[in-house]
Coordinates of C-alpha atoms and ligand atoms in Angstrom, one line a residue:
M1 CA 0.0 0.0 0.0
T2 CA 1.3 3.4 -1.0
F3 CA 1.7 6.0 1.8
S4 CA 3.8 9.1 2.3
V5 CA 5.6 10.6 5.3
H6 CA 6.4 14.3 5.5
G7 CA 9.6 15.8 6.9
L8 CA 11.9 18.7 6.2
A9 CA 13.5 19.1 2.8
V10 CA 17.3 19.3 3.2
A11 CA 18.9 18.3 -0.1
R12 CA 17.2 18.6 -3.4
G13 CA 16.4 16.1 -6.1
I14 CA 14.5 12.8 -6.4
A15 CA 15.9 9.4 -5.3
I16 CA 14.1 6.1 -6.1
G17 CA 15.4 2.9 -4.5
R18 CA 15.1 0.1 -2.0
A19 CA 15.2 0.9 1.7
V20 CA 18.2 0.1 3.8
L21 CA 17.0 0.5 7.4
M22 CA 19.5 1.5 9.9
A23 CA 18.2 0.2 13.2
S24 CA 18.8 2.3 16.3
S25 CA 20.5 0.6 19.2
R26 CA 21.1 1.4 22.8
V27 CA 24.7 0.3 22.2
D28 CA 26.9 2.5 20.1
V29 CA 27.2 0.8 16.8
A30 CA 29.6 1.6 13.9
H31 CA 28.1 1.4 10.4
Y32 CA 30.4 0.9 7.5
F33 CA 30.9 -1.3 4.5
I34 CA 33.5 -4.0 4.6
E35 CA 35.8 -5.2 1.9
P36 CA 34.6 -8.5 0.3
E37 CA 37.8 -10.2 1.7
R38 CA 36.6 -9.5 5.2
I39 CA 33.2 -11.3 4.9
E40 CA 34.4 -14.5 6.7
A41 CA 36.3 -12.5 9.4
E42 CA 33.2 -10.4 10.2
I43 CA 30.9 -13.5 10.4
E44 CA 33.5 -15.0 12.7
R45 CA 33.4 -11.9 15.0
V46 CA 29.6 -12.3 15.4
R47 CA 30.1 -16.1 16.0
L48 CA 32.7 -15.4 18.7
G49 CA 30.5 -12.8 20.3
R50 CA 27.5 -15.2 20.3
N51 CA 29.5 -18.1 21.7
A52 CA 30.9 -15.9 24.5
V53 CA 27.4 -14.8 25.5
V54 CA 26.2 -18.5 25.4
D55 CA 29.1 -19.4 27.7
E56 CA 28.3 -16.5 30.0
L57 CA 24.7 -17.6 30.2
H58 CA 25.7 -21.2 30.9
R59 CA 27.9 -20.1 33.7
L60 CA 25.1 -18.1 35.2
Q61 CA 22.8 -21.1 35.0
T62 CA 25.3 -23.2 36.9
T63 CA 25.6 -20.5 39.6
I64 CA 21.8 -20.3 39.8
S65 CA 21.4 -24.1 40.2
L66 CA 23.7 -23.9 43.2
M67 CA 21.5 -21.3 44.9
G68 CA 18.3 -21.9 46.8
P69 CA 14.9 -20.9 45.4
K70 CA 14.8 -17.8 47.5
E71 CA 18.0 -16.2 46.1
A72 CA 17.4 -17.5 42.6
P73 CA 13.7 -17.7 41.7
H74 CA 12.6 -20.1 39.1
E75 CA 11.7 -17.2 36.7
L76 CA 15.4 -16.3 36.5
S77 CA 16.4 -19.7 35.2
A78 CA 13.4 -19.7 32.8
L79 CA 14.6 -16.4 31.5
L80 CA 18.1 -17.7 30.8
D81 CA 16.6 -20.6 28.9
V82 CA 14.7 -18.2 26.7
H83 CA 17.8 -16.1 26.1
L84 CA 19.8 -19.3 25.2
M85 CA 17.1 -20.4 22.9
L86 CA 17.1 -17.0 21.1
L87 CA 20.8 -17.1 20.7
Q88 CA 20.5 -20.4 18.8
D89 CA 17.8 -19.0 16.6
E90 CA 18.5 -19.9 13.0
E91 CA 16.8 -16.8 11.6
L92 CA 19.1 -14.6 13.7
I93 CA 22.2 -16.4 12.5
T94 CA 21.3 -16.8 8.8
G95 CA 20.0 -13.2 8.7
V96 CA 23.2 -11.8 10.1
K97 CA 25.2 -13.8 7.6
H98 CA 23.0 -12.5 4.8
W99 CA 23.6 -8.8 5.7
I100 CA 27.4 -9.3 5.9
T101 CA 27.7 -11.5 2.8
D102 CA 25.3 -9.8 0.4
R103 CA 25.3 -6.2 1.6
L104 CA 28.8 -6.0 3.0
Y105 CA 27.7 -4.5 6.3
N106 CA 30.1 -4.7 9.2
A107 CA 29.3 -7.2 11.9
E108 CA 27.6 -4.8 14.3
W109 CA 25.5 -3.2 11.6
A110 CA 24.4 -6.7 10.3
L111 CA 23.4 -7.8 13.8
T112 CA 21.3 -4.7 14.5
T113 CA 19.7 -4.9 11.1
Q114 CA 18.6 -8.5 11.7
L115 CA 17.5 -7.6 15.1
E116 CA 15.2 -5.0 13.6
V117 CA 13.8 -7.5 11.1
L118 CA 13.0 -10.0 13.9
S119 CA 11.7 -7.3 16.3
R120 CA 9.0 -6.4 13.7
Q121 CA 8.0 -10.1 13.4
F122 CA 7.6 -10.1 17.2
D123 CA 5.5 -6.9 17.0
D124 CA 3.1 -8.6 14.6
M125 CA 2.5 -11.6 16.9
E126 CA -1.0 -12.0 18.4
D127 CA 0.2 -13.8 21.5
D128 CA 1.1 -11.4 24.3
Y129 CA 3.7 -13.7 25.8
L130 CA 5.5 -14.1 22.5
R131 CA 5.3 -10.4 21.7
G132 CA 7.0 -9.8 25.0
R133 CA 10.0 -11.9 24.0
K134 CA 11.1 -9.0 21.8
A135 CA 12.7 -7.4 24.8
D136 CA 14.6 -10.6 25.4
L137 CA 15.9 -10.7 21.9
E138 CA 17.0 -7.1 22.2
Q139 CA 18.9 -8.0 25.4
V140 CA 20.8 -10.9 23.9
A141 CA 21.7 -8.9 20.8
E142 CA 23.0 -6.1 23.0
R143 CA 25.0 -8.6 25.0
I144 CA 26.7 -9.8 21.8
L145 CA 27.3 -6.2 20.7
R146 CA 28.9 -5.3 24.0
Y147 CA 31.1 -8.3 23.8
M148 CA 32.1 -7.5 20.2
K149 CA 32.9 -3.9 21.3
G150 CA 35.3 -5.2 23.9
V151 CA 37.2 -7.5 21.6
G152 CA 38.1 -7.4 17.9
S153 CA 37.0 -3.8 17.5
P154 CA 35.8 -2.8 14.1
T155 CA 38.5 -2.2 11.4
A156 CA 38.8 1.2 9.9
P157 CA 36.0 2.2 7.5
P158 CA 36.8 1.9 3.8
T159 CA 38.3 4.8 2.0
S160 CA 36.9 6.4 -1.1
G161 CA 39.2 4.3 -3.4
K162 CA 37.3 1.2 -2.4
R163 CA 33.9 2.4 -3.4
K164 CA 33.8 0.7 -6.7
T165 CA 34.3 -2.8 -5.3
Q166 CA 31.4 -2.4 -2.9
Q167 CA 29.1 -0.9 -5.5
D168 CA 29.9 -3.5 -8.1
L169 CA 29.3 -6.2 -5.6
L170 CA 26.0 -4.7 -4.4
L171 CA 24.8 -4.2 -8.0
D172 CA 25.8 -7.7 -9.1
D173 CA 23.8 -9.2 -6.3
S174 CA 20.4 -9.1 -7.9
M175 CA 20.0 -5.7 -6.4
D176 CA 20.4 -3.9 -9.6
V177 CA 18.7 -0.8 -8.0
P178 CA 19.9 2.1 -6.0
L179 CA 19.7 1.9 -2.2
V180 CA 18.3 4.6 0.1
M181 CA 19.1 4.9 3.8
I182 CA 16.3 5.2 6.4
A183 CA 17.4 5.8 10.0
H184 CA 16.1 7.2 13.2
D185 CA 19.1 9.4 13.5
L186 CA 22.5 9.7 11.8
S187 CA 25.4 11.5 13.4
P188 CA 27.6 13.7 11.3
A189 CA 30.3 11.1 11.7
D190 CA 27.9 8.4 10.3
M191 CA 27.1 10.6 7.4
L192 CA 30.8 11.1 6.7
Q193 CA 31.3 7.4 6.5
F194 CA 28.5 7.2 3.9
K195 CA 29.9 10.0 1.9
Q196 CA 31.7 7.7 -0.5
S197 CA 29.1 5.0 -0.4
V198 CA 26.3 3.7 -2.6
F199 CA 23.3 5.4 -1.1
A200 CA 21.2 7.4 -3.4
G201 CA 19.2 9.3 -0.7
F202 CA 18.6 9.6 3.1
V203 CA 15.6 10.0 5.4
T204 CA 15.8 10.4 9.1
D205 CA 13.2 10.6 11.8
V206 CA 14.9 13.5 13.6
G207 CA 17.0 16.5 12.8
G208 CA 16.5 20.1 11.7
R209 CA 17.2 21.6 8.2
N210 CA 20.5 23.0 9.4
S211 CA 21.7 20.3 11.7
H212 CA 25.1 19.1 10.8
T213 CA 23.7 15.8 9.6
A214 CA 21.6 17.7 7.1
I215 CA 24.5 19.8 6.1
V216 CA 26.6 16.8 5.3
A217 CA 23.7 15.3 3.3
R218 CA 23.6 18.5 1.3
S219 CA 27.3 18.4 0.6
M220 CA 26.8 14.9 -0.8
D221 CA 24.4 16.3 -3.2
I222 CA 21.9 13.6 -2.9
P223 CA 18.2 13.9 -2.0
A224 CA 17.5 13.9 1.8
V225 CA 14.7 14.5 4.1
V226 CA 15.1 14.9 7.9
G227 CA 12.6 15.2 10.7
A228 CA 10.3 12.6 9.1
R229 CA 9.2 11.6 12.6
S230 CA 8.3 7.9 12.5
A231 CA 9.8 7.1 9.0
S232 CA 12.1 4.4 10.4
H233 CA 9.2 2.6 12.1
L234 CA 7.0 2.6 9.1
V235 CA 9.5 1.4 6.5
R236 CA 10.7 -2.2 6.2
Q237 CA 14.0 -3.4 4.8
D238 CA 13.9 -3.5 1.0
D239 CA 10.7 -1.5 0.7
W240 CA 10.6 0.6 -2.5
I241 CA 11.0 4.3 -1.6
V242 CA 10.8 7.6 -3.4
I243 CA 12.5 10.5 -1.7
D244 CA 11.5 13.9 -2.9
G245 CA 14.2 16.1 -1.5
D246 CA 12.6 19.3 -2.9
A247 CA 9.3 18.8 -1.1
G248 CA 10.6 17.0 2.0
V249 CA 8.5 13.9 1.4
M250 CA 9.1 10.1 1.4
I251 CA 6.8 7.9 -0.5
V252 CA 6.7 4.2 0.5
D253 CA 5.7 1.5 -1.8
P254 CA 4.8 3.8 -4.7
S255 CA 2.3 2.8 -7.3
P256 CA 3.4 2.5 -11.0
I257 CA 1.8 5.8 -11.8
I258 CA 3.7 7.6 -8.9
L259 CA 6.9 5.9 -9.9
A260 CA 6.5 7.1 -13.5
E261 CA 5.8 10.6 -12.3
Y262 CA 8.9 10.8 -10.1
G263 CA 11.0 9.1 -12.7
F264 CA 10.0 12.0 -15.0
K265 CA 10.9 14.6 -12.3
Q266 CA 14.2 12.9 -11.8
R267 CA 15.1 13.2 -15.4
Q268 CA 14.0 16.9 -15.5
G269 CA 16.4 17.5 -12.5
E270 CA 19.2 15.9 -14.4
L271 CA 18.5 18.0 -17.5
E272 CA 18.5 21.2 -15.3
R273 CA 21.9 20.2 -13.8
G274 CA 23.3 19.6 -17.3
R275 CA 22.1 23.1 -18.3
L276 CA 23.7 24.7 -15.3
S277 CA 27.0 23.0 -15.8
R278 CA 27.5 25.2 -18.8
L279 CA 28.0 28.1 -16.4
R280 CA 31.1 26.5 -14.8
H281 CA 33.6 28.7 -16.4
T282 CA 31.5 31.8 -16.6
P283 CA 32.8 34.5 -14.2
A284 CA 30.3 35.4 -11.5
V285 CA 29.6 39.0 -12.3
T286 CA 26.2 40.8 -11.9
M287 CA 24.5 42.6 -14.8
D288 CA 25.9 45.9 -13.5
G289 CA 29.4 44.6 -13.4
Q290 CA 29.8 43.7 -9.7
K291 CA 32.3 40.8 -9.2
V292 CA 31.0 38.1 -6.8
E293 CA 33.2 35.5 -5.2
L294 CA 31.6 32.0 -5.0
L295 CA 33.5 29.8 -2.6
A296 CA 33.1 26.2 -1.4
N297 CA 32.3 24.6 2.0
I298 CA 34.1 21.3 2.4
E299 CA 34.3 18.7 5.1
L300 CA 37.3 16.7 4.0
P301 CA 40.4 17.3 1.8
E302 CA 39.0 14.8 -0.7
D303 CA 36.1 17.3 -1.4
A304 CA 38.5 19.8 -2.9
P305 CA 38.4 18.4 -6.5
A306 CA 34.6 18.6 -6.6
A307 CA 34.9 22.2 -5.4
V308 CA 37.2 23.1 -8.3
K309 CA 35.0 21.2 -10.7
A310 CA 32.0 23.1 -9.6
G311 CA 33.7 26.4 -10.4
A312 CA 34.5 27.5 -6.9
V313 CA 37.2 30.2 -6.7
G314 CA 38.4 28.9 -3.4
V315 CA 37.3 27.2 -0.1
G316 CA 35.5 29.6 2.2
L317 CA 35.0 27.1 4.9
F318 CA 36.9 23.8 5.5
R319 CA 35.1 22.3 8.5
S320 CA 38.3 20.7 10.0
E321 CA 36.4 19.0 12.8
F322 CA 35.4 16.2 10.5
L323 CA 39.0 15.0 10.5
F324 CA 38.6 14.5 14.3
M325 CA 35.3 12.7 14.4
G326 CA 34.6 9.0 14.9
R327 CA 38.3 8.4 15.8
R328 CA 37.5 6.6 19.0
G329 CA 39.8 8.7 21.1
H330 CA 42.8 8.7 18.7
L331 CA 42.8 12.3 17.5
P332 CA 45.0 13.1 14.5
D333 CA 48.4 14.4 15.4
E334 CA 50.2 17.4 13.9
E335 CA 51.7 15.4 11.1
E336 CA 48.4 13.8 10.0
Q337 CA 46.6 17.1 10.2
Y338 CA 49.4 18.9 8.3
H339 CA 49.1 16.4 5.5
A340 CA 45.3 16.6 5.4
Y341 CA 45.4 20.4 5.2
R342 CA 48.1 20.3 2.6
R343 CA 46.0 17.9 0.5
A344 CA 43.1 20.3 0.6
V345 CA 45.4 23.2 -0.4
E346 CA 47.0 21.3 -3.2
G347 CA 43.6 19.9 -4.3
M348 CA 42.4 23.5 -4.8
E349 CA 45.2 24.0 -7.4
G350 CA 46.5 27.4 -6.1
L351 CA 43.1 28.8 -5.0
P352 CA 42.8 30.1 -1.4
V353 CA 41.6 27.7 1.3
T354 CA 40.0 28.9 4.6
I355 CA 40.5 26.4 7.3
R356 CA 38.3 26.7 10.3
T357 CA 39.8 25.5 13.5
I358 CA 38.0 22.6 15.2
D359 CA 34.3 23.2 16.0
V360 CA 33.1 20.2 18.0
G361 CA 30.4 19.9 20.6
A362 CA 26.6 20.4 20.4
D363 CA 25.3 18.2 17.5
K364 CA 28.9 17.4 16.3
P365 CA 30.3 15.0 19.0
L366 CA 33.8 13.6 18.4
D367 CA 32.4 10.1 18.8
D368 CA 28.9 8.8 18.9
S369 CA 29.8 7.1 22.1
V370 CA 30.6 10.4 23.8
R371 CA 27.5 12.3 22.8
D372 CA 27.2 15.2 25.0
E373 CA 24.5 14.0 27.3
A374 CA 26.1 15.2 30.5
H375 CA 25.4 18.8 29.7
L376 CA 21.8 20.1 29.5
N377 CA 22.5 22.6 26.8
P378 CA 25.5 21.4 24.7
A379 CA 25.0 24.1 22.1
L380 CA 25.6 26.7 24.8
G381 CA 28.4 24.7 26.4
L382 CA 32.0 23.7 25.7
R383 CA 31.9 24.1 21.9
A384 CA 34.2 25.3 19.1
I385 CA 36.8 27.9 20.3
R386 CA 35.7 27.3 23.9
W387 CA 36.7 23.7 23.5
S388 CA 40.0 24.6 21.9
L389 CA 40.9 27.1 24.6
A390 CA 40.1 24.6 27.2
D391 CA 42.7 22.2 25.7
P392 CA 45.6 24.4 24.5
A393 CA 47.9 21.4 23.7
M394 CA 45.3 20.0 21.2
F395 CA 44.7 23.5 19.8
L396 CA 48.4 24.3 19.4
T397 CA 48.8 21.1 17.5
Q398 CA 46.1 22.1 15.1
L399 CA 47.5 25.7 14.8
R400 CA 50.9 24.4 13.9
A401 CA 49.5 22.0 11.3
I402 CA 47.5 24.8 9.6
L403 CA 50.5 27.2 9.7
R404 CA 52.7 24.5 8.1
A405 CA 50.1 23.8 5.3
A406 CA 50.2 27.6 4.6
A407 CA 53.7 27.0 3.2
H408 CA 52.0 25.2 0.2
G409 CA 49.5 27.8 -0.9
Q410 CA 47.1 30.6 0.2
V411 CA 45.7 29.7 3.5
N412 CA 43.3 31.6 5.8
M413 CA 42.5 30.6 9.3
L414 CA 39.0 31.0 10.6
I415 CA 38.0 30.9 14.3
P416 CA 34.5 29.7 15.3
M417 CA 32.1 30.9 18.0
L418 CA 34.1 33.8 19.4
A419 CA 32.1 36.2 21.6
H420 CA 34.6 37.8 24.1
A421 CA 37.6 40.1 23.6
S422 CA 39.5 37.9 26.1
E423 CA 38.9 34.8 23.9
I424 CA 40.1 36.8 20.9
R425 CA 43.3 37.8 22.7
Q426 CA 43.9 34.3 24.0
T427 CA 43.5 32.8 20.5
L428 CA 45.8 35.3 18.9
S429 CA 48.5 34.7 21.5
L430 CA 48.2 31.0 20.9
V431 CA 48.7 31.5 17.2
D432 CA 51.8 33.5 17.9
F433 CA 53.0 30.8 20.3
A434 CA 52.5 28.1 17.6
R435 CA 54.6 30.2 15.2
A436 CA 57.3 30.5 17.8
E437 CA 57.3 26.7 18.4
L438 CA 57.7 26.1 14.7
D439 CA 60.6 28.7 14.6
N440 CA 62.3 26.8 17.5
R441 CA 61.9 23.5 15.7
G442 CA 63.1 25.1 12.4
V443 CA 60.0 23.9 10.6
A444 CA 58.7 25.9 7.6
Y445 CA 55.4 27.6 7.7
G446 CA 53.6 30.2 5.6
P447 CA 51.7 33.5 6.1
I448 CA 48.0 33.3 6.9
K449 CA 45.1 35.8 7.1
L450 CA 43.1 35.4 10.3
G451 CA 39.4 35.6 10.3
A452 CA 36.6 35.2 12.9
M453 CA 33.2 33.7 12.5
I454 CA 30.3 35.9 13.4
E455 CA 27.8 33.4 14.7
I456 CA 26.8 34.6 18.1
P457 CA 24.7 37.8 18.4
A458 CA 27.2 39.2 20.9
A459 CA 29.9 39.1 18.2
A460 CA 27.6 40.8 15.7
L461 CA 26.9 43.5 18.2
T462 CA 30.6 44.2 19.0
L463 CA 32.0 44.2 15.4
K464 CA 34.5 47.0 16.2
I465 CA 36.4 44.7 18.5
F466 CA 36.5 41.9 15.9
L467 CA 37.5 44.2 13.1
K468 CA 40.4 45.6 15.2
Y469 CA 41.9 42.1 15.6
F470 CA 41.0 40.2 12.4
D471 CA 41.7 40.4 8.7
F472 CA 38.3 39.2 7.6
L473 CA 34.9 38.0 9.0
S474 CA 32.7 35.2 8.0
I475 CA 29.0 35.1 9.0
G476 CA 27.9 31.7 10.2
T477 CA 24.2 32.2 9.7
N478 CA 23.3 28.6 10.8
D479 CA 24.4 29.4 14.4
L480 CA 23.6 33.1 14.2
I481 CA 20.0 32.1 13.6
Q482 CA 20.1 29.5 16.3
Y483 CA 21.4 31.8 18.9
T484 CA 19.5 34.9 17.9
L485 CA 16.1 33.1 17.9
A486 CA 16.9 30.6 20.7
I487 CA 16.0 27.7 18.3
D488 CA 17.9 24.5 18.4
R489 CA 19.0 24.0 14.8
A490 CA 18.9 20.2 15.2
D491 CA 15.4 20.0 16.7
E492 CA 12.7 19.3 14.2
S493 CA 9.9 20.2 16.7
V494 CA 10.9 23.8 16.5
A495 CA 12.1 23.8 12.9
H496 CA 9.1 26.0 11.8
L497 CA 10.5 28.8 14.0
Y498 CA 14.0 28.6 12.6
D499 CA 13.8 31.6 10.3
P500 CA 16.6 33.2 8.3
L501 CA 14.3 36.0 7.4
H502 CA 13.5 37.1 11.0
P503 CA 14.1 40.8 11.1
A504 CA 16.6 40.4 14.0
V505 CA 18.7 38.0 12.0
L506 CA 18.6 40.1 8.9
R507 CA 19.6 43.2 10.8
L508 CA 22.7 41.4 12.4
V509 CA 23.7 40.1 8.9
A510 CA 23.2 43.4 7.2
E511 CA 25.1 45.4 9.8
T512 CA 28.0 43.0 9.7
I513 CA 28.3 43.2 6.0
A514 CA 27.9 47.0 6.0
E515 CA 30.5 47.6 8.7
C516 CA 33.1 45.3 7.0
N517 CA 32.5 47.0 3.6
A518 CA 32.9 50.4 5.2
Q519 CA 36.2 49.4 6.7
G520 CA 37.4 47.6 3.6
K521 CA 37.6 44.3 5.4
G522 CA 36.6 41.0 3.7
V523 CA 33.3 39.5 4.7
S524 CA 31.5 36.4 3.5
V525 CA 28.5 34.3 4.5
C526 CA 29.4 30.7 5.0
G527 CA 26.1 29.4 6.6
E528 CA 23.4 27.7 4.6
M529 CA 21.9 31.1 3.6
A530 CA 24.7 31.5 1.2
G531 CA 23.7 28.5 -0.9
D532 CA 19.9 29.3 -0.8
T533 CA 19.1 30.7 -4.2
S534 CA 15.9 32.4 -2.9
L535 CA 18.2 34.6 -0.7
T536 CA 21.0 35.4 -3.3
R537 CA 19.4 38.7 -4.5
L538 CA 18.7 39.8 -0.9
L539 CA 22.3 39.2 0.2
L540 CA 23.7 41.0 -2.9
G541 CA 21.4 43.9 -2.1
L542 CA 22.8 44.0 1.4
G543 CA 26.2 44.4 -0.1
L544 CA 27.6 40.9 0.1
R545 CA 30.1 39.9 -2.5
S546 CA 31.5 36.7 -1.1
F547 CA 29.4 33.5 -0.6
S548 CA 30.6 30.2 0.6
M549 CA 28.4 27.1 0.1
H550 CA 28.4 23.4 -0.8
P551 CA 29.9 22.9 -4.2
A552 CA 26.7 21.5 -5.5
Q553 CA 24.9 24.8 -5.0
I554 CA 27.5 27.0 -6.7
L555 CA 26.1 27.0 -10.2
A556 CA 22.5 27.7 -9.2
V557 CA 23.7 30.6 -7.1
K558 CA 25.9 31.8 -10.0
Q559 CA 22.8 31.8 -12.2
E560 CA 21.1 34.2 -9.8
V561 CA 24.2 36.4 -9.7
L562 CA 24.4 36.7 -13.5
R563 CA 20.7 37.8 -13.6
A564 CA 21.1 40.4 -10.7
D565 CA 21.4 44.1 -11.0
T566 CA 22.7 45.3 -7.6
A567 CA 21.9 48.9 -8.2
R568 CA 18.2 48.0 -8.2
L569 CA 18.6 45.4 -5.4
V570 CA 19.9 47.9 -2.8
P571 CA 16.7 49.9 -2.2
W572 CA 14.6 46.7 -2.4
A573 CA 16.9 45.0 0.2
K574 CA 16.4 47.9 2.5
Q575 CA 12.6 47.5 2.2
V576 CA 13.0 43.8 3.1
L577 CA 15.1 44.7 6.0
D578 CA 12.7 47.2 7.4
A579 CA 9.6 45.1 6.9
E580 CA 7.7 43.5 9.8
D581 CA 7.4 40.4 7.7
P582 CA 10.4 40.3 5.4
A583 CA 9.3 37.0 3.7
T584 CA 6.3 38.7 2.2
V585 CA 8.3 41.5 0.7
L586 CA 10.9 39.0 -0.6
A587 CA 8.2 37.0 -2.2
G588 CA 6.4 40.0 -3.7
Ligands
PEP601 C1 27.4 28.3 10.7 O1 27.1 28.3 11.9 O2 26.7 29.0 9.9 C2 28.5 27.6 10.1 C3 28.9 27.8 8.9 O3 29.1 26.7 10.9 P1 28.6 25.3 11.3 O4 27.3 25.1 10.4 O5 29.6 24.3 11.0 O6 28.2 25.4 12.7
MG602 MG1 28.6 27.4 13.2

């Protein structure tokens, strides 16, 4: 039966494919594709985990049999019998083997996927007692997962070069169709792992339009919907799914007519992209001759070639924290970071690269296992520069690596989430200290321009201080909106209030641009507003000439720039700015 689920549109386009359901688990589970050579080893890891749990339960049974009925009631022994029986269940074992062998899931992912399949069978059972056994099944699977976590920890996820093998294998396996990922939640680190993978689209139950998970989905340029509430409960493994990333809708089990309609839309989208690609080498200049700089936001050095290909004239935001995520405590050292930054610089073929220092915390935990649950308001807590200043050794390592990469090309350094003059002064003295350390070691480094992100209202309201210390500013509208309006950018339940066009947000953006222009300092917008074509004319009218966005959005924004006449946009932008309801003026 066809039905649809509505969520928030985060990445445009249409995807049609079979559902891969990523089950949520109380135990932290890594999800990645394995190399075909590892199939046997992964099956063995699950087997060892299961055997260990069977042994543990047998030992418990023996202990219980030595106790009296008071200390060890009969129910306890019966429960252990049930758990042992579930552990021997053929469907659990063959299912796990199937996901490893045919889909190349790592062992933990295969186990949680099969657990989800079986849980749903339990849900459908009429008998109350049998339905209640679902909880037991979850418990045994969690025991196995915990055991597997302790020993034989997962191998490193595959790199981009291995993509072809996985894809070929998946497509050979009677699955000659694209796959789409449906999950309750995906962390930015999970998304990063899927960046090079085979998925044609994503849907998650939770998340806001500008959550970091959504941002990574957008950077992958594949259709995605977040905040689709119960999507992961309504979909079953291998269901046919249409994801409409423009409308924010997922259609499950589409009828042939619906499929044909979306197939048509998909082809239209491809034609439009083909048409836009002709603008790649056209300079971004408005009708009245204003030059506009269109830069790329990247997450990994490997994203640089796509940025060049999309016609970016540099990187305006390299979110360096993605190098630090999912590392299970082993953060990259100076050498590894230096090589990563250098790869990005060289990948940009002489174009400038703005590297933002680490911005972890809030919805970007370093590891899923250390999600910031200890703090009630992580977005207001130890995040970004606050994190760096709290750990100067870690920060200095990064500063040295960035300075060294600057010997290989034009590098700018961007500092996130500054609000206080004292933080600015501390940061600058650490940059000087990092230079002195490199001098002492006799290591080469290059000159950098230093910039600050304006993403806290306090920063936007004290621009003079920022302009005194920094060479350029970059407006992080994603956080600026979050902190101005007190709306959690990752929370779908308040997503309708997350409004880039709120007069307060517009005023902070407009004043930052105007002040920088007046002082002849560089200013750009690197939040999602920069890549939103419905806002290009407004930002141009406010005086912005530098936009940084996902490479996939550059050509569409360039098209807007080419059609714009800034002389006419200036008075209109002023009207939008002064309006009680700017969206109405913008639309009119
Ligand atoms: C922003 O806040 O607008 C920004 C670009 O930084 P991030 O989205 O990584 O927080
Ligand atoms: Mg930010």
